[in-house]
Amino acid sequence: QVQLVESGGGLVQAGGSLRLSCAASGHTFSNLHMGWFRQAPGKEREFVAAISWSDGGLDYADSMKGRVTISRDNAKNTEYLQMNSLKPADTGVYFCAAQTTFRGNRYAQNYDYWGQGTQVTVSS
């Protein structure tokens, strides 16, 4: 069983930055394919970014490309999401997710484990 715990959310003004962290336990972290999703009120959960366990390959949603960077530190069992130039439209709950067998980056149903989420609020 994999446990994921996000941190780093908060309130930030438009144009600001936040760095989210996701600490994993219960599985060999280096074998997990990791991703980030977000969910705004009244909307479906949407893909933000993913990073491969095998080759560090990166994937970003078009809406976030150029403004976010996903990374991982296997020694610390932690993945990160650096977000810059934040907009009010980026407001939502951000979730960390993990796959033990890679099925694809962008669909929530492909992920086996989820964190509880961390709130990000961007004010205008």
Coordinates of N, CA, C and O in Angstrom, one line a residue:
Q1 N 0.8 -1.2 0.0 CA 0.0 0.0 0.0 C 0.9 1.2 0.0 O 1.8 1.3 0.8
V2 N 0.6 2.2 -0.9 CA 1.3 3.4 -1.0 C 0.6 4.5 -0.3 O -0.6 4.7 -0.5
Q3 N 1.3 5.2 0.5 CA 0.7 6.4 1.1 C 1.4 7.7 0.5 O 2.6 7.7 0.4
L4 N 0.5 8.6 0.2 CA 1.0 9.9 -0.4 C 0.5 11.1 0.4 O -0.7 11.1 0.7
V5 N 1.4 12.0 0.7 CA 1.0 13.1 1.5 C 1.5 14.4 0.8 O 2.8 14.6 0.7
E6 N 0.6 15.3 0.4 CA 1.0 16.5 -0.2 C 1.2 17.6 0.8 O 0.6 17.6 1.9
S7 N 1.9 18.6 0.4 CA 2.1 19.8 1.2 C 2.5 20.9 0.3 O 2.9 20.7 -0.8
G8 N 2.5 22.1 0.9 CA 3.0 23.3 0.1 C 1.9 24.2 -0.5 O 2.3 25.2 -1.1
G9 N 0.7 23.8 -0.4 CA -0.4 24.6 -0.9 C -0.6 25.9 -0.1 O 0.0 26.0 1.0
G10 N -1.4 26.8 -0.6 CA -1.7 28.0 0.1 C -2.3 29.1 -0.7 O -2.7 28.8 -1.8
L11 N -2.3 30.3 -0.2 CA -2.9 31.4 -0.9 C -1.7 32.3 -1.5 O -0.8 32.6 -0.7
V12 N -1.8 32.6 -2.7 CA -0.8 33.4 -3.4 C -1.5 34.3 -4.3 O -2.6 34.1 -4.9
Q13 N -0.8 35.5 -4.6 CA -1.4 36.4 -5.5 C -1.0 36.0 -7.0 O -0.1 35.3 -7.2
A14 N -1.8 36.5 -7.9 CA -1.6 36.2 -9.3 C -0.2 36.6 -9.7 O 0.3 37.7 -9.2
G15 N 0.5 35.8 -10.4 CA 1.9 36.0 -10.8 C 2.9 35.4 -9.8 O 4.1 35.4 -10.1
G16 N 2.4 34.9 -8.7 CA 3.3 34.3 -7.7 C 3.6 32.9 -8.0 O 3.2 32.3 -9.0
S17 N 4.4 32.3 -7.0 CA 4.8 30.9 -7.2 C 4.5 30.1 -5.9 O 4.4 30.6 -4.8
L18 N 4.4 28.8 -6.2 CA 4.3 27.8 -5.1 C 5.1 26.6 -5.5 O 5.2 26.3 -6.6
R19 N 5.6 25.9 -4.5 CA 6.2 24.6 -4.7 C 5.5 23.6 -3.8 O 5.5 23.6 -2.6
L20 N 4.9 22.6 -4.5 CA 4.1 21.5 -3.9 C 5.1 20.3 -3.7 O 5.9 20.1 -4.6
S21 N 4.9 19.6 -2.6 CA 5.7 18.4 -2.4 C 4.7 17.2 -2.1 O 3.6 17.4 -1.7
C22 N 5.2 16.1 -2.5 CA 4.4 14.8 -2.2 C 5.4 13.8 -1.7 O 6.3 13.3 -2.4
A23 N 5.2 13.4 -0.4 CA 6.0 12.4 0.2 C 5.3 11.1 0.1 O 4.1 10.9 0.5
A24 N 6.1 10.1 -0.3 CA 5.5 8.7 -0.5 C 6.1 7.8 0.4 O 7.3 7.9 0.8
S25 N 5.3 6.8 0.8 CA 5.8 5.7 1.7 C 5.1 4.4 1.3 O 4.0 4.5 0.7
G26 N 5.6 3.3 1.7 CA 4.9 2.0 1.6 C 5.3 1.3 0.3 O 4.7 0.2 0.0
H27 N 6.2 1.8 -0.5 CA 6.6 1.2 -1.8 C 7.9 1.8 -2.2 O 8.3 2.9 -1.8
T28 N 8.6 1.0 -3.0 CA 9.9 1.5 -3.5 C 9.6 2.7 -4.4 O 9.1 2.6 -5.5
F29 N 9.9 3.9 -3.9 CA 9.5 5.1 -4.6 C 10.1 5.2 -6.1 O 9.4 5.7 -7.0
S30 N 11.3 4.7 -6.2 CA 11.9 4.8 -7.5 C 11.2 4.0 -8.6 O 11.5 4.2 -9.8
N31 N 10.3 3.1 -8.2 CA 9.6 2.3 -9.1 C 8.2 2.8 -9.4 O 7.4 2.2 -10.1
L32 N 7.9 3.9 -8.8 CA 6.6 4.5 -9.0 C 6.6 5.6 -10.1 O 7.5 6.4 -10.2
H33 N 5.6 5.5 -11.0 CA 5.3 6.6 -12.0 C 4.4 7.6 -11.3 O 3.4 7.3 -10.8
M34 N 4.9 8.8 -11.2 CA 4.2 9.8 -10.4 C 3.6 10.9 -11.3 O 4.1 11.3 -12.3
G35 N 2.5 11.5 -10.7 CA 1.8 12.5 -11.4 C 1.2 13.5 -10.5 O 1.1 13.3 -9.3
W36 N 0.7 14.6 -11.0 CA 0.0 15.7 -10.3 C -1.3 16.0 -11.1 O -1.3 16.1 -12.3
F37 N -2.4 16.1 -10.4 CA -3.7 16.5 -10.9 C -4.2 17.6 -10.1 O -3.8 17.9 -9.0
R38 N -5.2 18.3 -10.6 CA -5.9 19.3 -9.9 C -7.4 19.3 -10.2 O -7.8 18.8 -11.2
Q39 N -8.1 19.8 -9.2 CA -9.6 19.8 -9.3 C -10.1 21.1 -8.8 O -9.9 21.5 -7.6
A40 N -10.8 21.9 -9.7 CA -11.4 23.1 -9.3 C -12.8 22.8 -8.9 O -13.4 21.8 -9.3
P41 N -13.4 23.7 -8.1 CA -14.8 23.5 -7.6 C -15.7 23.3 -8.8 O -15.7 24.1 -9.8
G42 N -16.5 22.2 -8.8 CA -17.5 22.0 -9.8 C -16.9 21.4 -11.1 O -17.7 21.3 -12.1
K43 N -15.7 21.1 -11.1 CA -15.0 20.6 -12.3 C -14.4 19.2 -12.1 O -14.2 18.8 -10.9
E44 N -14.1 18.6 -13.2 CA -13.5 17.2 -13.1 C -12.0 17.4 -12.7 O -11.4 18.4 -13.0
R45 N -11.5 16.3 -12.2 CA -10.0 16.3 -11.9 C -9.3 16.3 -13.3 O -9.6 15.5 -14.2
E46 N -8.3 17.1 -13.4 CA -7.5 17.2 -14.6 C -6.0 17.1 -14.4 O -5.5 17.4 -13.4
F47 N -5.4 16.5 -15.4 CA -4.0 16.2 -15.4 C -3.2 17.5 -15.4 O -3.5 18.5 -16.1
V48 N -2.1 17.5 -14.7 CA -1.2 18.7 -14.6 C 0.2 18.3 -15.2 O 0.7 18.9 -16.1
A49 N 0.8 17.2 -14.6 CA 2.1 16.8 -15.0 C 2.4 15.4 -14.5 O 1.7 14.9 -13.6
A50 N 3.4 14.8 -15.1 CA 3.8 13.5 -14.7 C 5.3 13.3 -15.0 O 5.9 13.9 -15.9
I51 N 5.8 12.4 -14.2 CA 7.3 12.1 -14.4 C 7.4 10.5 -14.3 O 6.9 9.9 -13.4
S52 N 8.2 10.0 -15.2 CA 8.4 8.6 -15.3 C 9.4 8.1 -14.2 O 10.3 8.8 -13.8
W53 N 9.1 6.9 -13.8 CA 10.1 6.3 -12.8 C 11.3 5.8 -13.5 O 12.4 5.7 -13.0
S54 N 11.2 5.4 -14.8 CA 12.3 4.7 -15.5 C 13.3 5.6 -16.1 O 14.5 5.3 -15.9
D55 N 12.9 6.6 -16.8 CA 13.8 7.5 -17.5 C 13.7 8.9 -17.2 O 14.3 9.8 -17.8
G56 N 12.8 9.2 -16.2 CA 12.6 10.6 -15.8 C 11.9 11.4 -16.8 O 11.9 12.7 -16.8
G57 N 11.3 10.7 -17.8 CA 10.5 11.4 -18.8 C 9.4 12.3 -18.2 O 8.8 11.9 -17.3
L58 N 9.2 13.5 -18.8 CA 8.3 14.5 -18.3 C 7.1 14.7 -19.3 O 7.2 14.6 -20.5
D59 N 6.0 15.0 -18.7 CA 4.8 15.3 -19.5 C 4.0 16.4 -18.8 O 3.8 16.3 -17.6
Y60 N 3.5 17.4 -19.5 CA 2.8 18.5 -18.9 C 1.5 18.8 -19.7 O 1.5 18.6 -20.9
A61 N 0.5 19.2 -19.0 CA -0.7 19.6 -19.6 C -0.4 20.9 -20.4 O 0.4 21.7 -19.9
D62 N -1.0 21.1 -21.5 CA -0.8 22.3 -22.3 C -1.0 23.6 -21.6 O -0.3 24.6 -21.7
S63 N -2.0 23.6 -20.7 CA -2.4 24.8 -20.0 C -1.4 25.2 -18.9 O -1.3 26.3 -18.5
M64 N -0.5 24.2 -18.6 CA 0.5 24.5 -17.5 C 1.9 24.5 -18.1 O 2.8 25.0 -17.4
K65 N 2.1 24.1 -19.3 CA 3.4 24.0 -19.9 C 4.1 25.4 -19.9 O 3.5 26.4 -20.3
G66 N 5.4 25.4 -19.5 CA 6.1 26.6 -19.4 C 6.0 27.3 -18.0 O 6.8 28.2 -17.7
R67 N 5.0 26.9 -17.2 CA 4.8 27.5 -15.9 C 5.0 26.6 -14.8 O 5.1 27.0 -13.6
V68 N 5.1 25.3 -15.0 CA 5.3 24.3 -14.0 C 6.5 23.4 -14.3 O 6.7 23.2 -15.5
T69 N 7.1 22.9 -13.3 CA 8.2 21.9 -13.4 C 7.9 20.8 -12.4 O 7.8 21.1 -11.2
I70 N 7.9 19.6 -12.9 CA 7.8 18.4 -12.0 C 9.1 17.8 -11.9 O 9.9 17.8 -12.8
S71 N 9.4 17.3 -10.7 CA 10.7 16.7 -10.4 C 10.5 15.7 -9.3 O 9.4 15.6 -8.7
R72 N 11.5 14.9 -9.1 CA 11.4 13.9 -8.1 C 12.8 13.7 -7.5 O 13.8 13.8 -8.2
D73 N 12.8 13.3 -6.2 CA 14.1 13.0 -5.5 C 13.9 11.6 -4.9 O 13.2 11.5 -3.9
N74 N 14.4 10.6 -5.6 CA 14.2 9.2 -5.1 C 14.8 9.0 -3.8 O 14.3 8.1 -3.0
A75 N 15.9 9.7 -3.5 CA 16.5 9.5 -2.2 C 15.6 9.9 -1.0 O 15.7 9.4 0.1
K76 N 14.8 10.9 -1.3 CA 13.9 11.5 -0.3 C 12.5 11.0 -0.4 O 11.6 11.4 0.3
N77 N 12.2 10.1 -1.4 CA 10.9 9.6 -1.6 C 9.8 10.7 -1.8 O 8.7 10.6 -1.3
T78 N 10.2 11.7 -2.6 CA 9.4 12.9 -2.7 C 9.4 13.3 -4.2 O 10.4 13.3 -4.8
E79 N 8.2 13.8 -4.6 CA 8.1 14.5 -5.9 C 7.7 15.9 -5.6 O 7.1 16.2 -4.5
Y80 N 7.9 16.8 -6.6 CA 7.7 18.2 -6.4 C 7.0 18.7 -7.6 O 7.1 18.2 -8.7
L81 N 6.3 19.8 -7.4 CA 5.7 20.6 -8.5 C 5.9 22.0 -8.2 O 5.3 22.6 -7.3
Q82 N 6.8 22.6 -9.0 CA 7.1 24.0 -8.9 C 6.2 24.8 -9.9 O 6.2 24.5 -11.1
M83 N 5.4 25.7 -9.3 CA 4.4 26.4 -10.2 C 4.8 27.9 -10.1 O 4.9 28.5 -9.0
N84 N 4.9 28.5 -11.3 CA 5.2 29.9 -11.4 C 4.2 30.6 -12.2 O 3.4 30.0 -12.9
S85 N 4.2 31.9 -12.1 CA 3.2 32.8 -12.9 C 1.8 32.3 -12.7 O 1.1 32.1 -13.7
L86 N 1.4 32.1 -11.5 CA 0.1 31.5 -11.2 C -1.0 32.4 -11.6 O -0.8 33.7 -11.4
K87 N -2.1 31.9 -12.0 CA -3.3 32.6 -12.4 C -4.5 32.2 -11.5 O -4.5 31.1 -11.0
P88 N -5.4 33.1 -11.4 CA -6.7 32.7 -10.6 C -7.3 31.4 -11.1 O -7.8 30.6 -10.3
A89 N -7.1 31.1 -12.4 CA -7.7 29.9 -13.0 C -6.9 28.6 -12.5 O -7.4 27.5 -12.7
D90 N -5.8 28.8 -11.9 CA -5.0 27.7 -11.3 C -5.6 27.3 -10.0 O -5.1 26.3 -9.4
T91 N -6.5 28.0 -9.4 CA -7.1 27.7 -8.1 C -7.7 26.3 -8.1 O -8.4 25.9 -9.1
G92 N -7.5 25.5 -7.1 CA -8.1 24.2 -6.9 C -7.3 23.4 -5.9 O -6.4 23.8 -5.3
V93 N -7.8 22.2 -5.8 CA -7.1 21.2 -4.9 C -6.1 20.4 -5.8 O -6.5 19.8 -6.8
Y94 N -4.9 20.3 -5.4 CA -3.9 19.6 -6.2 C -3.6 18.3 -5.5 O -3.3 18.2 -4.3
F95 N -3.6 17.3 -6.3 CA -3.4 15.9 -5.9 C -2.2 15.3 -6.4 O -1.9 15.4 -7.6
C96 N -1.5 14.6 -5.6 CA -0.4 13.7 -6.0 C -0.9 12.3 -6.3 O -1.8 11.9 -5.6
A97 N -0.4 11.7 -7.3 CA -0.9 10.3 -7.7 C 0.3 9.4 -8.1 O 1.3 9.9 -8.6
A98 N 0.1 8.1 -7.9 CA 1.1 7.2 -8.3 C 0.6 6.0 -9.0 O -0.5 5.5 -8.7
Q99 N 1.4 5.5 -9.9 CA 1.1 4.2 -10.6 C 2.2 3.2 -10.3 O 3.4 3.6 -10.4
T100 N 1.8 2.0 -10.0 CA 2.8 1.0 -9.8 C 3.2 0.3 -11.1 O 4.2 -0.3 -11.3
T101 N 2.2 0.3 -12.1 CA 2.4 -0.2 -13.4 C 2.0 0.9 -14.4 O 0.9 1.4 -14.3
F102 N 2.9 1.3 -15.2 CA 2.6 2.4 -16.1 C 1.5 2.1 -17.1 O 1.6 1.1 -17.9
R103 N 0.5 2.9 -17.1 CA -0.6 2.7 -18.1 C -0.8 4.0 -19.0 O -1.6 3.9 -19.9
G104 N -0.2 5.1 -18.6 CA -0.4 6.3 -19.3 C -0.5 7.5 -18.3 O -0.8 7.3 -17.2
N105 N -0.1 8.6 -18.8 CA 0.1 9.8 -17.9 C -1.2 10.5 -17.5 O -1.3 11.0 -16.4
R106 N -2.1 10.7 -18.5 CA -3.0 11.8 -18.4 C -4.4 11.4 -17.9 O -5.2 12.3 -17.8
Y107 N -4.7 10.2 -17.6 CA -6.0 9.8 -17.2 C -6.0 9.4 -15.7 O -5.2 8.5 -15.3
A108 N -6.9 10.0 -14.9 CA -6.9 9.7 -13.5 C -7.1 8.3 -13.2 O -6.5 7.7 -12.2
Q109 N -7.9 7.6 -14.0 CA -8.2 6.2 -13.7 C -6.9 5.3 -13.9 O -7.0 4.1 -13.4
N110 N -5.9 5.8 -14.5 CA -4.7 5.0 -14.6 C -3.8 4.9 -13.3 O -2.9 4.1 -13.2
Y111 N -4.1 5.8 -12.4 CA -3.3 5.9 -11.2 C -3.9 5.0 -10.1 O -5.2 5.0 -9.9
D112 N -3.0 4.4 -9.3 CA -3.5 3.4 -8.3 C -3.7 4.1 -6.9 O -4.5 3.6 -6.1
Y113 N -2.9 5.1 -6.7 CA -2.9 5.7 -5.3 C -3.0 7.2 -5.4 O -2.4 7.8 -6.4
W114 N -3.6 7.8 -4.4 CA -3.8 9.3 -4.4 C -3.6 9.8 -3.0 O -3.8 9.2 -2.0
G115 N -3.0 11.0 -3.0 CA -2.9 11.8 -1.7 C -4.3 12.4 -1.4 O -5.2 12.4 -2.2
Q116 N -4.3 13.1 -0.3 CA -5.5 13.8 0.2 C -5.8 15.1 -0.5 O -6.9 15.7 -0.4
G117 N -4.7 15.6 -1.1 CA -4.8 16.9 -1.8 C -4.4 18.1 -1.0 O -4.4 18.1 0.3
T118 N -3.9 19.1 -1.6 CA -3.5 20.4 -1.0 C -4.2 21.5 -1.7 O -4.1 21.6 -3.0
Q119 N -4.7 22.5 -1.0 CA -5.5 23.6 -1.6 C -4.5 24.7 -2.1 O -3.6 25.1 -1.4
V120 N -4.7 25.1 -3.4 CA -4.0 26.2 -3.9 C -5.0 27.3 -4.3 O -6.0 27.0 -5.1
T121 N -4.9 28.4 -3.8 CA -5.8 29.5 -4.1 C -5.0 30.7 -4.6 O -4.0 31.2 -4.0
V122 N -5.3 31.2 -5.8 CA -4.6 32.3 -6.5 C -5.6 33.5 -6.5 O -6.6 33.4 -7.2
S123 N -5.2 34.5 -5.9 CA -6.1 35.7 -5.9 C -5.7 36.7 -7.0 O -4.5 36.8 -7.4
S124 N -6.7 37.4 -7.5 CA -6.4 38.3 -8.6 C -6.0 39.7 -8.0 O -6.1 40.0 -6.9

